[in-house]
Coordinates of C-alpha atoms and ligand atoms in Angstrom, one line a residue:
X20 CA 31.6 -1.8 7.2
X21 CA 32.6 -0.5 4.1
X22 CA 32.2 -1.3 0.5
X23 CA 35.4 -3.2 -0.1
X24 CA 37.6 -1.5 -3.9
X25 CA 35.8 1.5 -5.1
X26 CA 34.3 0.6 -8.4
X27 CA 34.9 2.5 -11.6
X28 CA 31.4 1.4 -13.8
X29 CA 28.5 -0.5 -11.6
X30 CA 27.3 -3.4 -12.9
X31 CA 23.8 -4.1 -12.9
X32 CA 21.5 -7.4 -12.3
X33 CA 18.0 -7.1 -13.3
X34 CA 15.6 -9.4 -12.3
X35 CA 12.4 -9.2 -14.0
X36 CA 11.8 -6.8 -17.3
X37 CA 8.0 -6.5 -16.9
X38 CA 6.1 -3.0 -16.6
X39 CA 9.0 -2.0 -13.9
X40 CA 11.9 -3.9 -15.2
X41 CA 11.2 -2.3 -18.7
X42 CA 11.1 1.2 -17.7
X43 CA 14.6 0.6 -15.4
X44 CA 16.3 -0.7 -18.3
X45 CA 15.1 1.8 -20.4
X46 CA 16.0 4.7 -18.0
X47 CA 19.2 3.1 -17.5
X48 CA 20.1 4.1 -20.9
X49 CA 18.2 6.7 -22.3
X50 CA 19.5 8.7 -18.7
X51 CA 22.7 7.3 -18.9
X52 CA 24.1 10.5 -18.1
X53 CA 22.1 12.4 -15.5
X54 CA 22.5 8.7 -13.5
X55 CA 26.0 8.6 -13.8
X56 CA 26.1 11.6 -12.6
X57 CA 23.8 11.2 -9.2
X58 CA 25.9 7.9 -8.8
X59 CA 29.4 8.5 -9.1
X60 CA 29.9 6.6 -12.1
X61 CA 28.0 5.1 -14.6
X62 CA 25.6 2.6 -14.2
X63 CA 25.5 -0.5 -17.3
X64 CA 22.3 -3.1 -17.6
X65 CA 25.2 -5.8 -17.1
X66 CA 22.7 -8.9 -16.8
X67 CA 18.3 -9.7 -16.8
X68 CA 16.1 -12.4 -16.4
X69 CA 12.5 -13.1 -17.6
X70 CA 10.8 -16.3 -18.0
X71 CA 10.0 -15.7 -21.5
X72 CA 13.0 -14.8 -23.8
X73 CA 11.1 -15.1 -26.9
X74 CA 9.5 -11.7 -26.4
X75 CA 11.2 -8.3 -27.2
X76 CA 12.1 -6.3 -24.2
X77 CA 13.8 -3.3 -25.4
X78 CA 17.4 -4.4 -24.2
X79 CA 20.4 -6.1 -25.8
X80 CA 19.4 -9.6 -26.4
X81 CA 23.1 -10.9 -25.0
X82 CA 22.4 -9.3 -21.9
X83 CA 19.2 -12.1 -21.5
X84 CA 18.6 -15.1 -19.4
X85 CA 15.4 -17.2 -18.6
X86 CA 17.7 -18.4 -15.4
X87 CA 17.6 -15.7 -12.7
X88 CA 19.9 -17.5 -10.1
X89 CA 22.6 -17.3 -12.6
X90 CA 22.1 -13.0 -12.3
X91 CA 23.0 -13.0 -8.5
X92 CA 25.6 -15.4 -8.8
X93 CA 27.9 -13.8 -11.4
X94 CA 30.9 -12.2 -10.9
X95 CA 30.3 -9.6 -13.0
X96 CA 27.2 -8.6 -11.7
X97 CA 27.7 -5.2 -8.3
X98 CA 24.5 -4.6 -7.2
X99 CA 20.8 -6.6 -7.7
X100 CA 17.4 -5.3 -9.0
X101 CA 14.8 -7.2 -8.0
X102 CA 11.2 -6.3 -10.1
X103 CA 10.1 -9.9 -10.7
X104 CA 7.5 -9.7 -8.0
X105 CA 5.5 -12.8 -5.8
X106 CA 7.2 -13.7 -2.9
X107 CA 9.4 -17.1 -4.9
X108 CA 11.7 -17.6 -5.9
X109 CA 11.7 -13.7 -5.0
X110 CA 12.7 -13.7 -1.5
X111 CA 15.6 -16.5 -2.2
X112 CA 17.3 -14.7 -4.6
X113 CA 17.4 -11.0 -2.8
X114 CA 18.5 -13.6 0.0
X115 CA 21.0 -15.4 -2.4
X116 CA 22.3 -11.9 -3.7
X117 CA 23.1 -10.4 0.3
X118 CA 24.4 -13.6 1.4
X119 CA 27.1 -13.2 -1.6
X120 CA 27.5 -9.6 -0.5
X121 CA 25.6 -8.2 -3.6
X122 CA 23.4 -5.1 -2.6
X123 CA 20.1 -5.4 -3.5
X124 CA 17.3 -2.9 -4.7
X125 CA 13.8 -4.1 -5.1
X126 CA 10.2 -3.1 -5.3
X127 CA 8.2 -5.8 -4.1
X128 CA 5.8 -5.1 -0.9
X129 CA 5.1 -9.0 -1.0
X130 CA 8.8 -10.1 0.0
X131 CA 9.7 -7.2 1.9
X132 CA 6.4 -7.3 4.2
X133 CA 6.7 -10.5 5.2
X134 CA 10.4 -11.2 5.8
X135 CA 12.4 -7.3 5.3
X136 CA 13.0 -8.0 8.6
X137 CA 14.9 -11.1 8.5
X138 CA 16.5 -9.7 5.0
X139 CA 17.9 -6.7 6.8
X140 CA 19.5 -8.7 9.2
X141 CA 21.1 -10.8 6.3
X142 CA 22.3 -7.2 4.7
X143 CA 23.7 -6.5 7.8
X144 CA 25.4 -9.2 8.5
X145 CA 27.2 -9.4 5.1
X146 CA 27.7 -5.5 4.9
X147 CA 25.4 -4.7 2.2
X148 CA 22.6 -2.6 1.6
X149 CA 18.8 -3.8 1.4
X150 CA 16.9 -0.8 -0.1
X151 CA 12.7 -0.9 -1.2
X152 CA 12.1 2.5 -1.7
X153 CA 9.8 1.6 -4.7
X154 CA 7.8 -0.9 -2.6
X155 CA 5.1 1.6 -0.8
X156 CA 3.7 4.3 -3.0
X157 CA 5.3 4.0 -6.5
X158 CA 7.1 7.0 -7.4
X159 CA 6.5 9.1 -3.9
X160 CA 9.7 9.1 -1.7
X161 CA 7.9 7.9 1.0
X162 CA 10.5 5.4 3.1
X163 CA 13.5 7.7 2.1
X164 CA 11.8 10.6 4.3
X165 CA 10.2 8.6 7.1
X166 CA 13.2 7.0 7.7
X167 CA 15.6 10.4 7.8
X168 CA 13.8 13.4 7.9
X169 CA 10.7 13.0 10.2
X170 CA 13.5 10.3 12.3
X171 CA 13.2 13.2 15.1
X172 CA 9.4 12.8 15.7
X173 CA 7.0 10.0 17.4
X174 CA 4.6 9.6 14.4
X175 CA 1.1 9.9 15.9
X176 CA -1.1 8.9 12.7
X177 CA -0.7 7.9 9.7
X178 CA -3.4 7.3 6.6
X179 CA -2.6 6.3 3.0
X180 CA -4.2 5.5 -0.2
X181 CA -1.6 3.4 -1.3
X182 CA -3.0 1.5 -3.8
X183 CA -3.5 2.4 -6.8
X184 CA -5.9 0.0 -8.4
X185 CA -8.3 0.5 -6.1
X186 CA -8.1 4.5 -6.2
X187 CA -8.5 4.0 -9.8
X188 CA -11.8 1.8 -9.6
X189 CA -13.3 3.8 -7.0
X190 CA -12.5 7.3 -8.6
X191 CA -14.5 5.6 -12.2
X192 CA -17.1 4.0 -9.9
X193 CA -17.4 7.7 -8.5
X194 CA -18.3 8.9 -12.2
X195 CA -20.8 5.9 -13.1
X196 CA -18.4 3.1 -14.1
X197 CA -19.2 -0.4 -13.4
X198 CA -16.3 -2.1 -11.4
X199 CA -15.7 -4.3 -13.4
X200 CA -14.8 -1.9 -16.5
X201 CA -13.2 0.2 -14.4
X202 CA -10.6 -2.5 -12.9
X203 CA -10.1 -4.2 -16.9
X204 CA -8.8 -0.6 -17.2
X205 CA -6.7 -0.8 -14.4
X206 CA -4.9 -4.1 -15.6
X207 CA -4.8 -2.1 -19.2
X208 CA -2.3 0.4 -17.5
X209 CA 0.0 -1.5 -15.9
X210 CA -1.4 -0.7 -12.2
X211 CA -2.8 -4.1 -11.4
X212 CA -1.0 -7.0 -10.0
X213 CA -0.5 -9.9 -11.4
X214 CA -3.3 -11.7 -9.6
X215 CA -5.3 -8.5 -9.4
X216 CA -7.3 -9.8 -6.6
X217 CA -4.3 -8.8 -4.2
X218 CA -5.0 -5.1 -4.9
X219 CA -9.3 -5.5 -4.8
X220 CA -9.0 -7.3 -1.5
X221 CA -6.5 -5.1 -0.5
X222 CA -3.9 -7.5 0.1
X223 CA -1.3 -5.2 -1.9
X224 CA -2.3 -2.0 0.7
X225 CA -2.4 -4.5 3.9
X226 CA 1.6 -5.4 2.5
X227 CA 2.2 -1.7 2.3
X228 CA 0.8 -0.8 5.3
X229 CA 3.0 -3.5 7.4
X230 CA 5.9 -1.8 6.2
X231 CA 4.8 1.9 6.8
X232 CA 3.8 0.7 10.2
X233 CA 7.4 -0.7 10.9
X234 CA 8.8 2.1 9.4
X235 CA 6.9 5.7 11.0
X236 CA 5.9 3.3 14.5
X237 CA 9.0 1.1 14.9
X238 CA 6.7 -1.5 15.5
X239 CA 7.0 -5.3 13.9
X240 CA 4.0 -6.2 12.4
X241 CA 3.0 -8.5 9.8
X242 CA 0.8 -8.5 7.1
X243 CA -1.2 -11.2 9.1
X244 CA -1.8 -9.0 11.9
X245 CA -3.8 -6.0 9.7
X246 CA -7.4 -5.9 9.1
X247 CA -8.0 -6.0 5.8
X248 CA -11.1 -5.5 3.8
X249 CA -11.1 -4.8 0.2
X250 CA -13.5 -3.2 -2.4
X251 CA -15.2 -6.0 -3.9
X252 CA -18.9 -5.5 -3.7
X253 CA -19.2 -1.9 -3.1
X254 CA -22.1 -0.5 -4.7
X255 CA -21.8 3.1 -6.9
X256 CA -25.5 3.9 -4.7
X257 CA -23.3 4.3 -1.4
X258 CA -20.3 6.2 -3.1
X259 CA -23.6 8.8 -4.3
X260 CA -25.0 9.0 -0.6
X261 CA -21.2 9.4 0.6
X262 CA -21.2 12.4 -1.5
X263 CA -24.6 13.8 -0.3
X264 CA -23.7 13.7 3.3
X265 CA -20.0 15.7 2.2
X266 CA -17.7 12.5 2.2
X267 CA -15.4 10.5 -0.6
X268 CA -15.1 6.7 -0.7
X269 CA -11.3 5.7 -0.2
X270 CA -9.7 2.2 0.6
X271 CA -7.7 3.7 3.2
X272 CA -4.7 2.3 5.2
X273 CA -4.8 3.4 8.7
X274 CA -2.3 3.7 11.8
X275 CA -2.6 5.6 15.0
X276 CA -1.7 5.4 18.6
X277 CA -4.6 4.7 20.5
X278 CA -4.3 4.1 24.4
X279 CA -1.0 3.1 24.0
X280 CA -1.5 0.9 21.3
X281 CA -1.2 1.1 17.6
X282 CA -4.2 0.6 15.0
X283 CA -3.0 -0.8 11.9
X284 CA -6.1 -1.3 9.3
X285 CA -7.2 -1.1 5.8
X286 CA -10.8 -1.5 4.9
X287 CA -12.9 1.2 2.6
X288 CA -13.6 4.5 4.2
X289 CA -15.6 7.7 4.2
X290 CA -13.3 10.8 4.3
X291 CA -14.7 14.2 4.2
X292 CA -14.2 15.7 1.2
X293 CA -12.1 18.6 3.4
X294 CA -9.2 16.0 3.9
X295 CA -7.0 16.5 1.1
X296 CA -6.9 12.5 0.9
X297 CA -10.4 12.9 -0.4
X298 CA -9.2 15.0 -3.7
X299 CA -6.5 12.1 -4.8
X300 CA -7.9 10.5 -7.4
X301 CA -6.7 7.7 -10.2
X302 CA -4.1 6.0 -9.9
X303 CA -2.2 8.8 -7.5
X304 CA -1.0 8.1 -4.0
X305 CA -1.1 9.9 -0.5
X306 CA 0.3 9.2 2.7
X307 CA -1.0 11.7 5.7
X308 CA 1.4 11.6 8.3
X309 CA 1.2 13.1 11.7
X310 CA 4.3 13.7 13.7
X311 CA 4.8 14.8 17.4
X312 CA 7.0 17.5 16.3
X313 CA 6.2 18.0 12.5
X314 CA 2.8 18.2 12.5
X315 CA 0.5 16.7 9.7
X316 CA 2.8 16.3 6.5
X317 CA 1.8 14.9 3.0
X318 CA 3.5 13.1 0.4
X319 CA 2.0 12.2 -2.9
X320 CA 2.2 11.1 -6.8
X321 CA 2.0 8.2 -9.0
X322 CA 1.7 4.9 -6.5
X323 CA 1.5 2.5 -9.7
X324 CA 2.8 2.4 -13.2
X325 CA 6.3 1.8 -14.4
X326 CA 8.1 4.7 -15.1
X327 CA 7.2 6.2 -11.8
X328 CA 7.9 3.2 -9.8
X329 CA 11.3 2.8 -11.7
X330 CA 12.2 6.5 -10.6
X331 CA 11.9 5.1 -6.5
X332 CA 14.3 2.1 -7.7
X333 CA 16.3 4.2 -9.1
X334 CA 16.9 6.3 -6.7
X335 CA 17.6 3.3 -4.6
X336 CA 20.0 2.3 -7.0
X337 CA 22.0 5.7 -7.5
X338 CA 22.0 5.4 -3.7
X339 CA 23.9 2.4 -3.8
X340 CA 26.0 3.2 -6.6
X341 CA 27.4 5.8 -5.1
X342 CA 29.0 4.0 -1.9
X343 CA 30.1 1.5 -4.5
X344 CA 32.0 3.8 -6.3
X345 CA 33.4 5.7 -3.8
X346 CA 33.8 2.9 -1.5
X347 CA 31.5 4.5 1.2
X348 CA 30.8 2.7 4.3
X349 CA 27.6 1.5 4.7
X350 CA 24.5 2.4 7.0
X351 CA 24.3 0.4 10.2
X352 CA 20.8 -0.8 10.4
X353 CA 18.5 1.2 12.5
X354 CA 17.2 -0.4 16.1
X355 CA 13.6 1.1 16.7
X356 CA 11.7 -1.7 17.3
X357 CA 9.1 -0.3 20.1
X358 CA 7.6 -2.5 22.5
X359 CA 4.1 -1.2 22.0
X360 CA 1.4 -3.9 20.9
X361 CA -1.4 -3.8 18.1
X362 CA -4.7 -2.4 19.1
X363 CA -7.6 -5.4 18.3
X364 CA -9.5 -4.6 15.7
X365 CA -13.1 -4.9 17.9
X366 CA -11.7 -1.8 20.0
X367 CA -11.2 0.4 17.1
X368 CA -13.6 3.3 17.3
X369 CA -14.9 4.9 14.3
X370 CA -17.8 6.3 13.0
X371 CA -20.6 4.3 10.5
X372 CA -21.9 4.5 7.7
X373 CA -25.0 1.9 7.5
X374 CA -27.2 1.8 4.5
X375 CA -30.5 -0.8 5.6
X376 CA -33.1 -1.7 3.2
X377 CA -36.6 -1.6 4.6
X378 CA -40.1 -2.7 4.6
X379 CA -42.0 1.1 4.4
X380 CA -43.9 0.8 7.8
X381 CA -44.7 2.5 10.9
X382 CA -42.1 1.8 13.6
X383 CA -39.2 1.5 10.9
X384 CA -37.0 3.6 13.2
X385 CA -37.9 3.3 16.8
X386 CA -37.1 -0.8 15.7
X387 CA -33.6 0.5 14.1
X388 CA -32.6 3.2 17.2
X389 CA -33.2 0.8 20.2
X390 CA -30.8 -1.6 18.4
X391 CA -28.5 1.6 18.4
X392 CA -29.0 2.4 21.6
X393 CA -28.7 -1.1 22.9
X394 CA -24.8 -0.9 21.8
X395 CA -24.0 2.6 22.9
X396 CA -24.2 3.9 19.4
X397 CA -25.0 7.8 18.8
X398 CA -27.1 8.7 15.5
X399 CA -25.6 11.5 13.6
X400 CA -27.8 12.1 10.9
X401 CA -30.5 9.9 8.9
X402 CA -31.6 9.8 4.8
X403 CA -34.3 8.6 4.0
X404 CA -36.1 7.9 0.6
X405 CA -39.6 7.3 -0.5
X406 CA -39.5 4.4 -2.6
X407 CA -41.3 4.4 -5.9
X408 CA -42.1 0.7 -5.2
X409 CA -40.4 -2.2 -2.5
X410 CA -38.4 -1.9 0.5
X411 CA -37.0 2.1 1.3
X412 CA -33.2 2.4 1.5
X413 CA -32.5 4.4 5.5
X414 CA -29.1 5.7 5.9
X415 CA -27.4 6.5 8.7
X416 CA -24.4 8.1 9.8
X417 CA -23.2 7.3 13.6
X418 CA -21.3 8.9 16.4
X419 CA -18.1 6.7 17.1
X420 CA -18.3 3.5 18.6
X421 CA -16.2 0.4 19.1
X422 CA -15.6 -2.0 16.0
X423 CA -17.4 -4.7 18.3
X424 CA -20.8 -2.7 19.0
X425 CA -21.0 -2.4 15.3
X426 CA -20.6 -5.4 14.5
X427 CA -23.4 -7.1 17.1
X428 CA -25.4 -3.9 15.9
X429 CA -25.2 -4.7 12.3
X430 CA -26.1 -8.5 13.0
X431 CA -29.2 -7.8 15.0
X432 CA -30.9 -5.0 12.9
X433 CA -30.3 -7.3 10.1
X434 CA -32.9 -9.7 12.1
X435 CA -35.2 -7.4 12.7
X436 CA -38.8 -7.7 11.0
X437 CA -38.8 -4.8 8.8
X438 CA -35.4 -5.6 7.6
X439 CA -34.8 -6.7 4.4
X440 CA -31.0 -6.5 4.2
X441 CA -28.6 -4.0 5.2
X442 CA -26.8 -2.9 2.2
X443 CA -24.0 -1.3 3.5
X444 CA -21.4 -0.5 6.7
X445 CA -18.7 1.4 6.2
X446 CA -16.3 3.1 8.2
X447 CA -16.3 7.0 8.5
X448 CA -13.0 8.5 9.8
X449 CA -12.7 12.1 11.5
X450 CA -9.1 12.4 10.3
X451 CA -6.8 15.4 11.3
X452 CA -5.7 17.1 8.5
Ligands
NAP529 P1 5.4 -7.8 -14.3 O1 5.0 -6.8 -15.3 O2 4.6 -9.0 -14.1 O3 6.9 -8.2 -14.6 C1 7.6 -9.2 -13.9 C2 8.8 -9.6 -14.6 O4 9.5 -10.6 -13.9 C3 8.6 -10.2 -16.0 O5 9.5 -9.7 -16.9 C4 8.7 -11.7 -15.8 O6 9.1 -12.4 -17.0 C5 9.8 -11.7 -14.8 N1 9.7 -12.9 -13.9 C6 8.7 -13.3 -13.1 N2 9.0 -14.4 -12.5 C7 10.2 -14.8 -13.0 C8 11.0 -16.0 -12.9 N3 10.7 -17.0 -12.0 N4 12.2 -16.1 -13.6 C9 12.5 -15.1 -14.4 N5 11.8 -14.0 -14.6 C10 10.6 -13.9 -13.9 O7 5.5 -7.1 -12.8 P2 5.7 -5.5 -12.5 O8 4.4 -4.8 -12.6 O9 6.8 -5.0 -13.3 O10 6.0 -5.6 -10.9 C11 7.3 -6.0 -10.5 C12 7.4 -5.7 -9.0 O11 7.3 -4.4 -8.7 C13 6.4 -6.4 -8.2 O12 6.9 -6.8 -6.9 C14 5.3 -5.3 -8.0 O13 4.6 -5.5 -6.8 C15 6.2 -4.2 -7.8 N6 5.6 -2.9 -8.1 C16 4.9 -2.7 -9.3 C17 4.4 -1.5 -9.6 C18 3.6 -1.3 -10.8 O14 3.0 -0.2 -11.0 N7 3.6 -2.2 -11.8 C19 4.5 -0.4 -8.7 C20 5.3 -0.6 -7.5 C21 5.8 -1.9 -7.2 P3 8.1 -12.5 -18.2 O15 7.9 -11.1 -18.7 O16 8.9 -13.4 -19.2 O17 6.9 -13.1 -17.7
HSE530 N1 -0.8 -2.9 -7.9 C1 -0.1 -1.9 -7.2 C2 -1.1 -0.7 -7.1 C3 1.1 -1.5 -7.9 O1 -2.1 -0.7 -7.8 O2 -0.9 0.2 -6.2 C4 1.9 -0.5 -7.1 O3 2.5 -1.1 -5.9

C-alpha cells in the first residue's frame, strides 16, 4: 500500500509538549533544515495539545489546544506525535489517528507494551505506519537495528539497563547517596516518570523489556508475564560488598533461551564489573545482545531526558516523512511471532547473593550450609565480619541454582535460631560478554 499524493510540506500533530514534546518542537525548528533535508521536505509543528495552556511552551501560541482529539482529527494535520504518555486517552488517540490513516510516531513503552500489537494490526490495516523508536532506550537506536540489521540472526540473549532512573539512583547510591536524594534528583532532570514509582519498581523496564522481547525473540509477551522486581529497599551496605567480591549493582532486564524457552526478567542484579554493562552509569542506557550469527553486540547512550529521546522520535518521524513526500509505499508488517513459551520464573537459574544477619555463635555456618545443601545449592565464597557489637552480617555468594531452591532456601534460613534477618538476596548473573 502506498502513501496516497506525495506531499510537498508535512504537517505535524503533537500530542503532549512536556520534557519530550518540548524538545521535538523545538528541534523542529531550530533544525529545520538538516530535517527537511533527511525527510524530503520540510517538516512544520502544524498543531499540539497540553492540558495546561496557560503555561509557556516555547511554540506559537495559535498552534495550541487543551483538546487533543481535535489534533488527530484535523485535516490539516499528516502524520501524529504522540509524547503525552499513560496508557489514556493515549492508546485511543494513536488508535483514532491510524484508523483515519494518519501515521503515528510515539514514545510511550506504556501504550505500545500492552497493545503495539493490536496497534500494528490497526496500521496495517489502514496503510499507515506505527513507529516507537523512542519508546526503549531514549536516544539509542535500538528497535531500528533489531528490527533490520541483526533480522538475519536468532537472538540468543539479551540484557539491558534500560532505565534510566534507576541507573541514576544506583550509580549515587554507589558513591554514598541516600535513595531518596538521589531519585529527587532524578525527577529534577527530567528522567523520572510521571508517577516515578513505575521506574523504582521497575515497571517502566518490565514495559521495555516486553517489547525488546517481542522484538529480538519474535515472541508475544506482555508486560504481565515478566518478573519484575524494583530497587526500592536496597541498602548502599550490599552495593559496598558487591564491589568487594568484583561485582556492580544493576536493575537489569534479562532474556535468554533456555531449554527451549525464553527467560524474560527484571529484578536488581550483580554484574561483574568485567561486563561492560557494569561501567554504564547515570542516566545512560545499554542493551547486550547476543546473536546466533553476530555475536555479542552493544548499543548504548542517553535512555532518558528530552532531547535525546526527541532525536529516536525524530528519526521516526523523518522516517515517515519521507514516504509521505515521496509517496513511498509502506512496510508490510513483519510475521515472526515464534511459537516458543516463557520460561517460569522458579526454573530460572542464577547465582545468589545472600546477606544474613546473625547471632555471633558457634555453629553459625554448619546451621546456614545444611539449609544450602538441603536445596542443592553450591557455596561460592563467604564474608564474614566481626561485629563491634549485635548480630554479625555473613555473606554469601552461590553456585547457580533454580529461582525455586532459593526461594525455599531463603525462607528457612530465615527460621533458623541464630537468624536475625537476612538482609539481602540478590541475583548474580554470569553474563557473556
Ligand atoms: P511529560 O513531561 O509529563 O509531558 C507530557 C505532556 O503531555 C505535557 O505537555 C502534558 O500537558 C501533555 N498531556 C498529558 N496528558 C494530556 C491530555 N490528556 N491532554 C492534553 N495534553 C496532555 O512527559 P515526558 O517525560 O515528555 O514523556 C512523554 C512520553 O515519552 C511518555 O510516554 C514517556 O514515557 C516517554 N518517554 C519519556 C522520556 C523522558 O526522558 N522523559 C524518555 C523516553 C520516553 P501539560 O504540560 O499541560 O501537563
Ligand atoms: N523514566 C524513563 C527512564 C524515561 O528513567 O528510563 C525513559 O523511558
Amino acid at each position: 500500500m502506498r502513501y496516497s499524493d506525495p506531499v510537498k510540506r508535512v504537517r505535524i500533530g503533537l500530542l503532549g509538549v512536556g520534557t519530550v514534546g518540548r524538545s521535538v518542537a523545538r528541534a523542529l525548528v531550530e533544525r529545520r533544515d538538516v530535517l527537511s533535508r533527511a525527510a524530503g521536505a520540510p517538516l512544520v509543528l502544524q498543531r499540539a495539545a497540553v492540558r495546561d495552556l496557560s503555561r509557556e511552551r516555547g511554540v506559537e501560541p495559535g498552534v495550541l489546544t487543551g483538546d487533543p482529539r481535535s489534533v488527530v482529527q484535523a485535516d490539516d494535520v499528516d502524520l501524529v506525535i504522540e509524547v503525552m504518555g499513560g496508557e489514556e486517552p493515549a492508546r485511543a488517540l494513536i488508535a483514532e489517528a491510524l484508523q483515519r490513516k494518519k501515521p503515528v510516531v510515539t514514545a510511550n513503552k506504556r501504550v505500545i507494551a500492552w497493545h503495539g500489537p493490536q496497534l500494528a494490526q490497526l496500521a496495517a490495516q489502514r496503510g499507515v505506519e506505527l513507529r516507537f523508536e523512542a519508546a526503549v532506550g531514549g536516544g539509542i537506536p535500538l528497535i531500528a537495528p533489531l528490527t533490520d540489521d541483526l533480522a538475519a540472526n536468532r537472538v540468543l540473549e539479551l540484557r539491558a539497563i534500560i532505565n534510566g532512573t534507576t541507573n541514576y539512583i544506583l550509580t549515587r547510591m554507589a558513591a554514598g547517596e541516600t535513595f531518596e536524594s538521589a531519585l529527587a534528583q532524578a525527577q529534577k532532570l527530567g528522567y523520572a516518570e510521571a508517577d516515578p514509582g513505575d521506574d523504582v519498581d521497575a515497571v517502566d523496564a518490565a514495559d521495555k523489556l516486553a517489547i525488546l522481547v517481542r522484538i529480538a525473540f519474535g515472541l508475544s509477551c506482555t508486560p504481565a508475564q515478566i518478573f519484575r522486581q524494583g530497587v526500592r529497599g536496597l541498602d548502599p551496605q550490599d552495593l559496598a560488598y558487591g564491589r568487594e567480591m568484583g561485582y556492580a549493582l544493576k536493575l537489569l532486564a534479562t532474556a535468554r533461551r533456555t531449554n527451549g524457552k525464553v527467560e524474560a526478567r527484571v529484578h536488581p542484579t550483580f554484574v561483574s564489573a568485567e561486563h561492560p554493562l557494569a561501567r554504564v552509569d547515570g542516566p545512560r542506557n545499554a542493551v547486550h545482545v547476543v546473536g546466533d550469527l553476530s555475536g555479542p553486540v552493544l548499543f548504548g547512550g542517553l535512555g532518558a531526558g528530552g532531547d535525546a529521546t526527541a532525536s529516536a522520535v525524530l528519526a521516526d518521524v523523518t522516517h515517515v516523512a519521507r514516504r509521505l513526500a515521496l509517496g513511498d509505499p509502506v512496510e508490510p508488517p513483519r510475521s515472526s511471532v515464534e511459537n516458543a513459551e516463557l520460561l517460569p520464573m522458579g526454573e530460572v537459574r542464577t547465582r545468589c547473593y545472600l546477606r544474613l544477619a546473625v547471632d555471633d555463635v558457634p555453629g553459625v555456618f554448619a546451621q546456614i550450609t545444611r539449609v544450602l545443601a538441603d536445596h542443592e545449592i553450591g557455596l561460592a565464597s563467604v564474608i564474614q565480619r566481626e561485629p563491634a557489637t549485635g548480630p554479625a552480617d555473613v555473606v554469601l555468594l552461590t553456585y547457580a541454582a533454580h529461582e525455586a531452591a532459593f526461594a525455599q532456601a531463603e525462607a528457612e534460613l530465615s527460621r533458623l535460631p541464630c537468624t536475625r534477618a537476612v538482609r539481602a538476596r540478590i541475583r548474580v548473573e554470569e553474563a557473556r560478554t
